[in-house]
Amino acid sequence: MKNDNTFRVATFPGDGIGEEITEPTLRLLENAANRVGGFGFDWRPAVAGAKCYLDEGDALPEKALGEAREADAILLAAMGLPSVRYPDGREITPQVSLRFELGLYAGVRPVKPIPGVRAILADPRAHDIDYVIIRESIEGLFAPIAPGTRNGDAEARETMVITRPVCEKLFDFAFRLAEERGGQNKVTSVDKANVFQAFAFWREIFHERAALMPAIATDMAYVDAFAMTMVQKPWTIDVAVTENMFGDILSDLGAALMGGMGYAPSADIGDDHAVFQPCHGSAPDIAGQGLANPTAMILSSAMMLDWLGKRHGSSEAVKTGALIRSAVETAFAPGDLVTCELGGKAGTTAVFSAVEAALARTDV
Ligand code: ATP
């Protein structure tokens, strides 16, 4: 952060709906910060993604990576397009490369439905759902140090990598988060330790780190059973920590239980850097139609303010994050703001207008 209380933020609009939700989010952040006062932003636009790969032959150019490295935080909308692929058939995923480059081991995926958004689960206890999935984000089945191999038409292999240094940091992060949340004070390890030695090793380290945080309860779940728990009794979950691929899948399930991808925010956090981005991708099926729900992007930007504020001792930034979250809740509370995922007509502009209006009405 600069001496004048200005946060330098690298912004990656990326592809598809990412471009449509970025600019209005920055405007909302400016408005909210002005209401609270005491700090500002230095936006640093960065170009990366599938369109960039087509234009420049590189999905994450050095210039964009440099902006990310220099920034206090990174706000990313969505990257990749199914129609743009590397010669081996894989999609362009610079958002995943950023996690490796910047060591963002903890993928934080809150699952907390917004009151007023149509509940997906009928059980009245679904109103109490409030948990966080921590997705390990730099190794597991995505580990770049063990890229997949293909042997002609005969076979293809991928390798799961679980290492002690990353697990220790990841579990410590999860336990600290449970303590900070002050809710059920519980961390669940979500793995498949009954079948894979990588997960038996994972559990060993989980227990070692748990012993250092005796005030936090622990729980073990196999990933298949945990998927059921997310539907049958999600109110029993507090913080759940899991491998990269499992976290990828489970966080989409969590998003669905909040109403759709457009409601699910996330953060990828490391020791020195952090990327804040909605869980969704570039949604090419709805891009250019004004239908994208920007709520996940707005809530991700509130997570960014929270992280920046705590890291740099700016109570104003923390307050602004809370103000934005509260404006989102106010906007959806009456129940008449229904986005396309839930069969409604409220598009990008309608959601931003409702949140801006709520922001203007909210006391600071
Ligand atoms: P990725 O793998 O890059 O994360 P994905 O394959 O999970 O992407 P998305 O782009 O997230 O796919 O889209 C999944 C579905 O969710 C699509 O039907 C898309 O239209 C819908 N969707 C995603 N984001 C939003 C949004 N912000 N508002 C409304 N619908 C969305």
Tab-separated table of C-alpha atoms and ligand atoms in Angstrom:
chain	number	residue	atom	x	y	z
A	1	MET	CA	0.000	0.000	0.000
A	2	LYS	CA	1.223	3.489	-0.837
A	3	ASN	CA	1.740	6.065	1.908
A	4	ASP	CA	-1.392	7.896	0.798
A	5	ASN	CA	-3.588	4.901	1.765
A	6	THR	CA	-4.006	3.851	-1.841
A	7	PHE	CA	-4.275	0.159	-2.617
A	8	ARG	CA	-2.734	-0.891	-5.896
A	9	VAL	CA	-5.078	-3.469	-7.457
A	10	ALA	CA	-4.337	-5.409	-10.643
A	11	THR	CA	-7.612	-5.985	-12.503
A	12	PHE	CA	-8.075	-8.864	-14.950
A	13	PRO	CA	-11.400	-8.595	-16.827
A	14	GLY	CA	-10.442	-11.676	-18.894
A	15	ASP	CA	-12.999	-13.199	-21.232
A	16	GLY	CA	-16.746	-13.512	-21.833
A	17	ILE	CA	-18.894	-12.177	-18.998
A	18	GLY	CA	-15.705	-11.231	-17.147
A	19	GLU	CA	-15.450	-8.112	-19.266
A	20	GLU	CA	-19.082	-7.189	-18.572
A	21	ILE	CA	-18.896	-7.370	-14.770
A	22	THR	CA	-15.481	-5.802	-14.133
A	23	GLU	CA	-15.994	-2.116	-14.878
A	24	PRO	CA	-19.240	-1.729	-12.880
A	25	THR	CA	-17.628	-3.589	-9.960
A	26	LEU	CA	-14.741	-1.105	-9.900
A	27	ARG	CA	-17.263	1.755	-9.939
A	28	LEU	CA	-19.152	0.181	-7.032
A	29	LEU	CA	-15.906	-0.226	-5.085
A	30	GLU	CA	-15.038	3.427	-5.697
A	31	ASN	CA	-18.484	4.552	-4.516
A	32	ALA	CA	-18.353	2.392	-1.409
A	33	ALA	CA	-14.804	3.515	-0.555
A	34	ASN	CA	-15.821	7.159	-0.980
A	35	ARG	CA	-18.718	6.654	1.443
A	36	VAL	CA	-16.361	5.348	4.125
A	37	GLY	CA	-13.334	7.492	3.248
A	38	GLY	CA	-9.724	7.170	4.337
A	39	PHE	CA	-8.400	5.092	1.444
A	40	GLY	CA	-8.505	4.755	-2.337
A	41	PHE	CA	-7.525	2.534	-5.247
A	42	ASP	CA	-4.896	2.601	-7.955
A	43	TRP	CA	-6.391	0.305	-10.613
A	44	ARG	CA	-3.864	-1.508	-12.813
A	45	PRO	CA	-5.636	-3.155	-15.761
A	46	ALA	CA	-3.947	-6.371	-16.922
A	47	VAL	CA	-4.659	-8.245	-20.131
A	48	ALA	CA	-4.671	-12.057	-20.033
A	49	GLY	CA	-6.955	-14.918	-21.014
A	50	ALA	CA	-8.197	-16.769	-24.076
A	51	LYS	CA	-8.701	-13.646	-26.208
A	52	CYS	CA	-5.207	-12.488	-25.247
A	53	TYR	CA	-3.849	-15.918	-26.296
A	54	LEU	CA	-5.480	-15.483	-29.708
A	55	ASP	CA	-4.170	-11.916	-30.045
A	56	GLU	CA	-0.675	-12.279	-28.593
A	57	GLY	CA	0.042	-16.029	-28.551
A	58	ASP	CA	0.361	-15.911	-24.757
A	59	ALA	CA	-2.476	-16.383	-22.244
A	60	LEU	CA	-0.581	-14.756	-19.356
A	61	PRO	CA	1.950	-12.266	-20.758
A	62	GLU	CA	4.891	-11.203	-18.599
A	63	LYS	CA	3.449	-7.654	-18.389
A	64	ALA	CA	0.221	-8.928	-16.813
A	65	LEU	CA	2.106	-11.230	-14.468
A	66	GLY	CA	4.296	-8.272	-13.479
A	67	GLU	CA	1.222	-6.191	-12.617
A	68	ALA	CA	-0.051	-9.093	-10.499
A	69	ARG	CA	3.260	-9.422	-8.656
A	70	GLU	CA	3.494	-5.686	-7.957
A	71	ALA	CA	-0.108	-5.270	-6.804
A	72	ASP	CA	-1.421	-5.239	-3.237
A	73	ALA	CA	-4.270	-7.472	-4.470
A	74	ILE	CA	-5.593	-8.922	-7.708
A	75	LEU	CA	-9.224	-8.756	-8.810
A	76	LEU	CA	-9.995	-11.207	-11.584
A	77	ALA	CA	-13.347	-11.735	-13.310
A	78	ALA	CA	-13.211	-14.826	-15.547
A	79	MET	CA	-10.820	-16.354	-18.053
A	80	GLY	CA	-10.890	-19.005	-20.749
A	81	LEU	CA	-13.232	-19.913	-23.570
A	82	PRO	CA	-14.128	-23.494	-24.520
A	83	SER	CA	-13.485	-22.630	-28.176
A	84	VAL	CA	-9.870	-21.542	-27.519
A	85	ARG	CA	-7.535	-24.427	-26.704
A	86	TYR	CA	-3.881	-25.395	-26.645
A	87	PRO	CA	-2.811	-27.871	-29.337
A	88	ASP	CA	-3.143	-30.784	-26.842
A	89	GLY	CA	-6.843	-30.005	-26.329
A	90	ARG	CA	-6.654	-28.323	-22.896
A	91	GLU	CA	-8.459	-25.032	-22.309
A	92	ILE	CA	-6.556	-21.797	-21.620
A	93	THR	CA	-6.515	-21.347	-17.822
A	94	PRO	CA	-4.184	-18.488	-16.833
A	95	GLN	CA	-6.165	-18.080	-13.599
A	96	VAL	CA	-4.780	-21.493	-12.587
A	97	SER	CA	-1.236	-20.487	-13.705
A	98	LEU	CA	-1.487	-17.351	-11.525
A	99	ARG	CA	-2.092	-19.545	-8.475
A	100	PHE	CA	1.112	-21.493	-9.183
A	101	GLU	CA	3.171	-18.404	-10.036
A	102	LEU	CA	2.131	-16.521	-6.893
A	103	GLY	CA	1.956	-19.501	-4.513
A	104	LEU	CA	-1.757	-19.087	-3.753
A	105	TYR	CA	-2.236	-22.341	-1.867
A	106	ALA	CA	-5.518	-21.564	-0.064
A	107	GLY	CA	-8.631	-21.320	-2.239
A	108	VAL	CA	-11.307	-19.834	0.016
A	109	ARG	CA	-14.841	-20.639	-1.141
A	110	PRO	CA	-17.559	-19.409	1.241
A	111	VAL	CA	-20.947	-21.105	0.971
A	112	LYS	CA	-23.571	-18.810	2.475
A	113	PRO	CA	-26.900	-18.378	0.675
A	114	ILE	CA	-28.205	-14.808	0.528
A	115	PRO	CA	-31.589	-14.351	2.259
A	116	GLY	CA	-34.155	-13.387	-0.383
A	117	VAL	CA	-32.493	-15.478	-3.100
A	118	ARG	CA	-34.741	-18.498	-3.695
A	119	ALA	CA	-33.530	-21.310	-1.422
A	120	ILE	CA	-32.415	-24.414	-3.272
A	121	LEU	CA	-32.819	-26.731	-0.271
A	122	ALA	CA	-36.335	-26.981	1.164
A	123	ASP	CA	-35.294	-27.734	4.756
A	124	PRO	CA	-35.790	-24.567	6.887
A	125	ARG	CA	-32.361	-25.149	8.456
A	126	ALA	CA	-30.913	-24.272	5.038
A	127	HIS	CA	-31.191	-20.626	6.161
A	128	ASP	CA	-28.364	-21.375	8.601
A	129	ILE	CA	-25.885	-22.570	5.981
A	130	ASP	CA	-22.634	-20.695	6.516
A	131	TYR	CA	-19.414	-22.568	5.839
A	132	VAL	CA	-16.172	-22.251	3.935
A	133	ILE	CA	-14.501	-24.768	1.671
A	134	ILE	CA	-10.729	-24.357	1.566
A	135	ARG	CA	-9.520	-25.749	-1.724
A	136	GLU	CA	-5.792	-26.495	-1.842
A	137	SER	CA	-4.881	-24.647	-5.025
A	138	ILE	CA	-1.302	-25.290	-6.154
A	139	GLU	CA	-0.851	-29.060	-6.125
A	140	GLY	CA	-3.056	-32.148	-5.752
A	141	LEU	CA	-4.252	-33.400	-9.108
A	142	PHE	CA	-3.405	-30.027	-10.708
A	143	ALA	CA	0.252	-30.022	-9.605
A	144	PRO	CA	2.411	-28.381	-12.286
A	145	ILE	CA	5.484	-30.289	-11.075
A	146	ALA	CA	3.847	-33.507	-12.283
A	147	PRO	CA	2.118	-32.651	-15.544
A	148	GLY	CA	-0.023	-35.313	-17.157
A	149	THR	CA	1.459	-37.550	-19.826
A	150	ARG	CA	-0.036	-39.233	-22.820
A	151	ASN	CA	1.269	-42.307	-24.569
A	152	GLY	CA	-0.196	-42.086	-28.073
A	153	ASP	CA	-3.600	-43.713	-28.302
A	154	ALA	CA	-2.787	-46.245	-25.584
A	155	GLU	CA	-3.024	-44.338	-22.285
A	156	ALA	CA	-2.949	-41.014	-20.464
A	157	ARG	CA	-1.841	-40.416	-16.871
A	158	GLU	CA	-2.166	-37.681	-14.255
A	159	THR	CA	-0.382	-37.574	-10.902
A	160	MET	CA	-1.673	-36.424	-7.522
A	161	VAL	CA	0.958	-34.536	-5.531
A	162	ILE	CA	0.529	-33.872	-1.805
A	163	THR	CA	3.513	-32.247	-0.065
A	164	ARG	CA	4.213	-31.552	3.582
A	165	PRO	CA	5.114	-27.829	3.289
A	166	VAL	CA	1.918	-26.949	1.399
A	167	CYS	CA	-0.274	-29.124	3.652
A	168	GLU	CA	1.136	-27.551	6.802
A	169	LYS	CA	0.444	-24.032	5.562
A	170	LEU	CA	-2.956	-25.026	4.233
A	171	PHE	CA	-4.131	-26.699	7.438
A	172	ASP	CA	-2.806	-23.842	9.589
A	173	PHE	CA	-4.777	-21.459	7.366
A	174	ALA	CA	-7.938	-23.552	7.828
A	175	PHE	CA	-7.557	-23.727	11.613
A	176	ARG	CA	-6.890	-19.993	11.878
A	177	LEU	CA	-9.963	-19.293	9.756
A	178	ALA	CA	-12.150	-21.490	11.984
A	179	GLU	CA	-10.843	-19.625	15.019
A	180	GLU	CA	-11.429	-16.225	13.392
A	181	ARG	CA	-14.980	-17.166	12.356
A	182	GLY	CA	-15.773	-18.122	15.948
A	183	GLY	CA	-18.706	-20.294	14.872
A	184	GLN	CA	-18.683	-24.037	15.322
A	185	ASN	CA	-14.868	-23.943	15.732
A	186	LYS	CA	-14.482	-27.024	13.598
A	187	VAL	CA	-12.334	-28.050	10.626
A	188	THR	CA	-13.264	-31.067	8.514
A	189	SER	CA	-10.662	-32.842	6.402
A	190	VAL	CA	-12.317	-33.910	3.144
A	191	ASP	CA	-10.261	-36.589	1.436
A	192	LYS	CA	-10.200	-40.192	0.283
A	193	ALA	CA	-7.795	-41.574	2.842
A	194	ASN	CA	-9.393	-45.026	2.724
A	195	VAL	CA	-8.086	-45.611	-0.824
A	196	PHE	CA	-5.111	-43.358	-1.636
A	197	GLN	CA	-1.818	-43.149	0.232
A	198	ALA	CA	-1.531	-39.479	-0.753
A	199	PHE	CA	-4.592	-38.833	1.417
A	200	ALA	CA	-3.386	-41.065	4.258
A	201	PHE	CA	-0.307	-38.788	4.288
A	202	TRP	CA	-2.590	-35.718	4.087
A	203	ARG	CA	-4.510	-36.923	7.168
A	204	GLU	CA	-1.306	-37.581	9.104
A	205	ILE	CA	-0.277	-33.954	8.602
A	206	PHE	CA	-3.825	-32.749	9.321
A	207	HIS	CA	-3.711	-34.424	12.751
A	208	GLU	CA	-0.243	-33.013	13.475
A	209	ARG	CA	-1.382	-29.460	12.742
A	210	ALA	CA	-4.691	-29.961	14.584
A	211	ALA	CA	-2.732	-30.831	17.729
A	212	LEU	CA	-1.282	-27.302	17.653
A	213	MET	CA	-4.786	-25.795	17.720
A	214	PRO	CA	-6.558	-27.795	20.476
A	215	ALA	CA	-9.440	-25.294	20.766
A	216	ILE	CA	-10.608	-26.220	17.263
A	217	ALA	CA	-12.480	-29.503	16.816
A	218	THR	CA	-11.638	-31.806	13.925
A	219	ASP	CA	-13.741	-34.019	11.774
A	220	MET	CA	-12.880	-36.443	8.940
A	221	ALA	CA	-14.982	-37.095	5.864
A	222	TYR	CA	-14.491	-39.032	2.662
A	223	VAL	CA	-15.232	-36.801	-0.281
A	224	ASP	CA	-18.164	-38.883	-1.552
A	225	ALA	CA	-19.885	-38.817	1.839
A	226	PHE	CA	-19.098	-35.119	2.212
A	227	ALA	CA	-20.896	-34.369	-1.061
A	228	MET	CA	-23.984	-35.903	0.546
A	229	THR	CA	-23.493	-33.894	3.731
A	230	MET	CA	-23.407	-30.711	1.632
A	231	VAL	CA	-26.953	-31.512	0.517
A	232	GLN	CA	-28.422	-33.364	3.521
A	233	LYS	CA	-27.117	-31.392	6.515
A	234	PRO	CA	-24.888	-28.544	5.302
A	235	TRP	CA	-25.606	-26.526	8.459
A	236	THR	CA	-23.261	-28.905	10.330
A	237	ILE	CA	-20.230	-27.757	8.281
A	238	ASP	CA	-17.938	-24.933	9.458
A	239	VAL	CA	-14.571	-25.028	7.629
A	240	ALA	CA	-13.796	-27.914	5.254
A	241	VAL	CA	-10.320	-28.344	3.794
A	242	THR	CA	-9.739	-30.443	0.716
A	243	GLU	CA	-7.516	-31.318	-2.254
A	244	ASN	CA	-7.474	-29.190	-5.400
A	245	MET	CA	-9.654	-31.303	-7.716
A	246	PHE	CA	-12.111	-32.252	-4.963
A	247	GLY	CA	-12.355	-28.560	-4.043
A	248	ASP	CA	-13.002	-27.618	-7.656
A	249	ILE	CA	-15.958	-29.975	-7.832
A	250	LEU	CA	-17.363	-29.361	-4.346
A	251	SER	CA	-17.244	-25.593	-4.702
A	252	ASP	CA	-19.465	-25.792	-7.788
A	253	LEU	CA	-21.893	-27.885	-5.735
A	254	GLY	CA	-21.718	-25.195	-3.050
A	255	ALA	CA	-22.406	-22.522	-5.698
A	256	ALA	CA	-25.438	-24.446	-6.930
A	257	LEU	CA	-26.770	-24.598	-3.358
A	258	MET	CA	-26.512	-20.806	-3.162
A	259	GLY	CA	-28.577	-20.347	-6.308
A	260	GLY	CA	-25.989	-20.639	-9.071
A	261	MET	CA	-22.448	-19.773	-10.117
A	262	GLY	CA	-23.236	-16.065	-10.133
A	263	TYR	CA	-23.633	-16.082	-6.321
A	264	ALA	CA	-20.367	-17.794	-5.322
A	265	PRO	CA	-17.369	-15.598	-4.458
A	266	SER	CA	-13.840	-16.822	-3.853
A	267	ALA	CA	-10.302	-15.877	-2.926
A	268	ASP	CA	-7.003	-17.612	-3.669
A	269	ILE	CA	-4.626	-16.650	-0.914
A	270	GLY	CA	-0.883	-17.171	-0.448
A	271	ASP	CA	1.694	-15.761	1.925
A	272	ASP	CA	2.387	-12.623	-0.140
A	273	HIS	CA	-0.347	-12.323	-2.771
A	274	ALA	CA	-4.041	-12.959	-3.242
A	275	VAL	CA	-6.449	-13.187	-6.169
A	276	PHE	CA	-10.152	-12.479	-5.663
A	277	GLN	CA	-12.504	-13.843	-8.281
A	278	PRO	CA	-15.997	-15.276	-8.650
A	279	CYS	CA	-16.151	-19.095	-8.753
A	280	HIS	CA	-17.713	-18.978	-12.195
A	281	GLY	CA	-15.987	-19.068	-15.563
A	282	SER	CA	-16.508	-16.841	-18.599
A	283	ALA	CA	-20.009	-18.279	-19.276
A	284	PRO	CA	-19.844	-17.903	-23.077
A	285	ASP	CA	-23.428	-19.197	-23.333
A	286	ILE	CA	-24.753	-15.951	-21.813
A	287	ALA	CA	-21.939	-13.513	-22.679
A	288	GLY	CA	-22.899	-10.305	-24.489
A	289	GLN	CA	-26.554	-10.540	-23.458
A	290	GLY	CA	-26.476	-8.508	-20.247
A	291	LEU	CA	-27.610	-11.576	-18.277
A	292	ALA	CA	-24.535	-12.221	-16.128
A	293	ASN	CA	-25.219	-12.105	-12.405
A	294	PRO	CA	-22.414	-9.941	-10.920
A	295	THR	CA	-23.123	-10.871	-7.270
A	296	ALA	CA	-20.204	-13.323	-7.021
A	297	MET	CA	-17.845	-10.676	-8.395
A	298	ILE	CA	-19.194	-8.040	-5.997
A	299	LEU	CA	-18.853	-10.377	-3.004
A	300	SER	CA	-15.332	-11.367	-4.127
A	301	SER	CA	-14.383	-7.692	-4.150
A	302	ALA	CA	-15.750	-7.396	-0.585
A	303	MET	CA	-13.497	-10.336	0.387
A	304	MET	CA	-10.596	-8.430	-1.172
A	305	LEU	CA	-11.314	-5.375	0.980
A	306	ASP	CA	-11.521	-7.524	4.074
A	307	TRP	CA	-8.155	-9.166	3.291
A	308	LEU	CA	-6.460	-5.887	2.364
A	309	GLY	CA	-7.826	-4.121	5.422
A	310	LYS	CA	-6.665	-6.812	7.842
A	311	ARG	CA	-3.284	-7.123	6.164
A	312	HIS	CA	-2.545	-3.395	6.112
A	313	GLY	CA	-4.354	-2.356	9.274
A	314	SER	CA	-7.011	-0.361	7.399
A	315	SER	CA	-10.249	-0.484	9.379
A	316	GLU	CA	-11.776	1.642	6.603
A	317	ALA	CA	-11.169	-1.072	4.011
A	318	VAL	CA	-12.654	-3.739	6.316
A	319	LYS	CA	-15.654	-1.466	6.924
A	320	THR	CA	-16.107	-0.905	3.185
A	321	GLY	CA	-16.120	-4.673	2.572
A	322	ALA	CA	-18.828	-5.073	5.225
A	323	LEU	CA	-20.785	-2.176	3.684
A	324	ILE	CA	-20.763	-3.867	0.267
A	325	ARG	CA	-21.886	-7.209	1.731
A	326	SER	CA	-24.661	-5.480	3.597
A	327	ALA	CA	-25.781	-3.641	0.407
A	328	VAL	CA	-25.943	-6.982	-1.450
A	329	GLU	CA	-28.092	-8.462	1.334
A	330	THR	CA	-30.393	-5.415	1.334
A	331	ALA	CA	-30.768	-5.587	-2.459
A	332	PHE	CA	-31.854	-9.237	-2.444
A	333	ALA	CA	-33.847	-9.234	0.820
A	334	PRO	CA	-37.287	-8.372	-0.687
A	335	GLY	CA	-37.029	-11.442	-2.950
A	336	ASP	CA	-37.975	-9.657	-6.184
A	337	LEU	CA	-34.459	-9.453	-7.643
A	338	VAL	CA	-34.391	-12.768	-9.502
A	339	THR	CA	-31.416	-13.516	-11.757
A	340	CYS	CA	-31.339	-15.720	-14.838
A	341	GLU	CA	-29.918	-18.787	-13.033
A	342	LEU	CA	-33.159	-18.889	-11.046
A	343	GLY	CA	-35.440	-18.187	-13.980
A	344	GLY	CA	-35.698	-14.440	-13.448
A	345	LYS	CA	-35.098	-11.419	-15.632
A	346	ALA	CA	-32.710	-9.400	-13.455
A	347	GLY	CA	-29.516	-9.019	-15.470
A	348	THR	CA	-26.169	-7.379	-14.796
A	349	THR	CA	-27.457	-3.791	-14.793
A	350	ALA	CA	-30.480	-4.560	-12.595
A	351	VAL	CA	-28.312	-6.214	-9.940
A	352	PHE	CA	-25.738	-3.400	-9.948
A	353	SER	CA	-28.490	-0.764	-9.759
A	354	ALA	CA	-30.140	-2.532	-6.829
A	355	VAL	CA	-26.840	-2.889	-4.966
A	356	GLU	CA	-25.845	0.735	-5.682
A	357	ALA	CA	-29.258	1.912	-4.436
A	358	ALA	CA	-28.931	-0.194	-1.286
A	359	LEU	CA	-25.431	1.175	-0.748
A	360	ALA	CA	-26.725	4.730	-0.927
A	361	ARG	CA	-29.381	3.897	1.719
A	362	THR	CA	-27.040	2.078	4.105
A	363	ASP	CA	-25.683	3.995	7.070
A	364	VAL	CA	-21.907	4.077	7.299
B	1	ATP	P1	-14.655	-22.670	-15.551
B	1	ATP	O1	-14.298	-24.124	-15.657
B	1	ATP	O2	-13.845	-21.758	-16.401
B	1	ATP	O3	-14.766	-22.196	-14.119
B	1	ATP	P2	-17.304	-23.555	-16.010
B	1	ATP	O4	-17.119	-24.651	-16.995
B	1	ATP	O5	-17.509	-23.922	-14.559
B	1	ATP	O6	-16.107	-22.523	-16.136
B	1	ATP	P3	-19.064	-21.326	-16.212
B	1	ATP	O7	-18.520	-20.370	-17.200
B	1	ATP	O8	-18.883	-20.986	-14.794
B	1	ATP	O9	-18.507	-22.753	-16.551
B	1	ATP	O10	-20.598	-21.566	-16.520
B	1	ATP	C1	-21.353	-22.648	-15.968
B	1	ATP	C2	-22.842	-22.307	-16.077
B	1	ATP	O11	-23.152	-21.300	-15.118
B	1	ATP	C3	-23.222	-21.769	-17.440
B	1	ATP	O12	-24.506	-22.214	-17.769
B	1	ATP	C4	-23.240	-20.259	-17.233
B	1	ATP	O13	-24.124	-19.563	-18.065
B	1	ATP	C5	-23.674	-20.144	-15.773
B	1	ATP	N1	-23.058	-18.968	-15.171
B	1	ATP	C6	-21.759	-18.807	-14.841
B	1	ATP	N2	-21.550	-17.612	-14.323
B	1	ATP	C7	-22.729	-16.969	-14.298
B	1	ATP	C8	-23.162	-15.679	-13.869
B	1	ATP	N3	-22.307	-14.802	-13.340
B	1	ATP	N4	-24.458	-15.355	-14.023
B	1	ATP	C9	-25.328	-16.226	-14.541
B	1	ATP	N5	-24.998	-17.464	-14.956
B	1	ATP	C10	-23.711	-17.842	-14.847
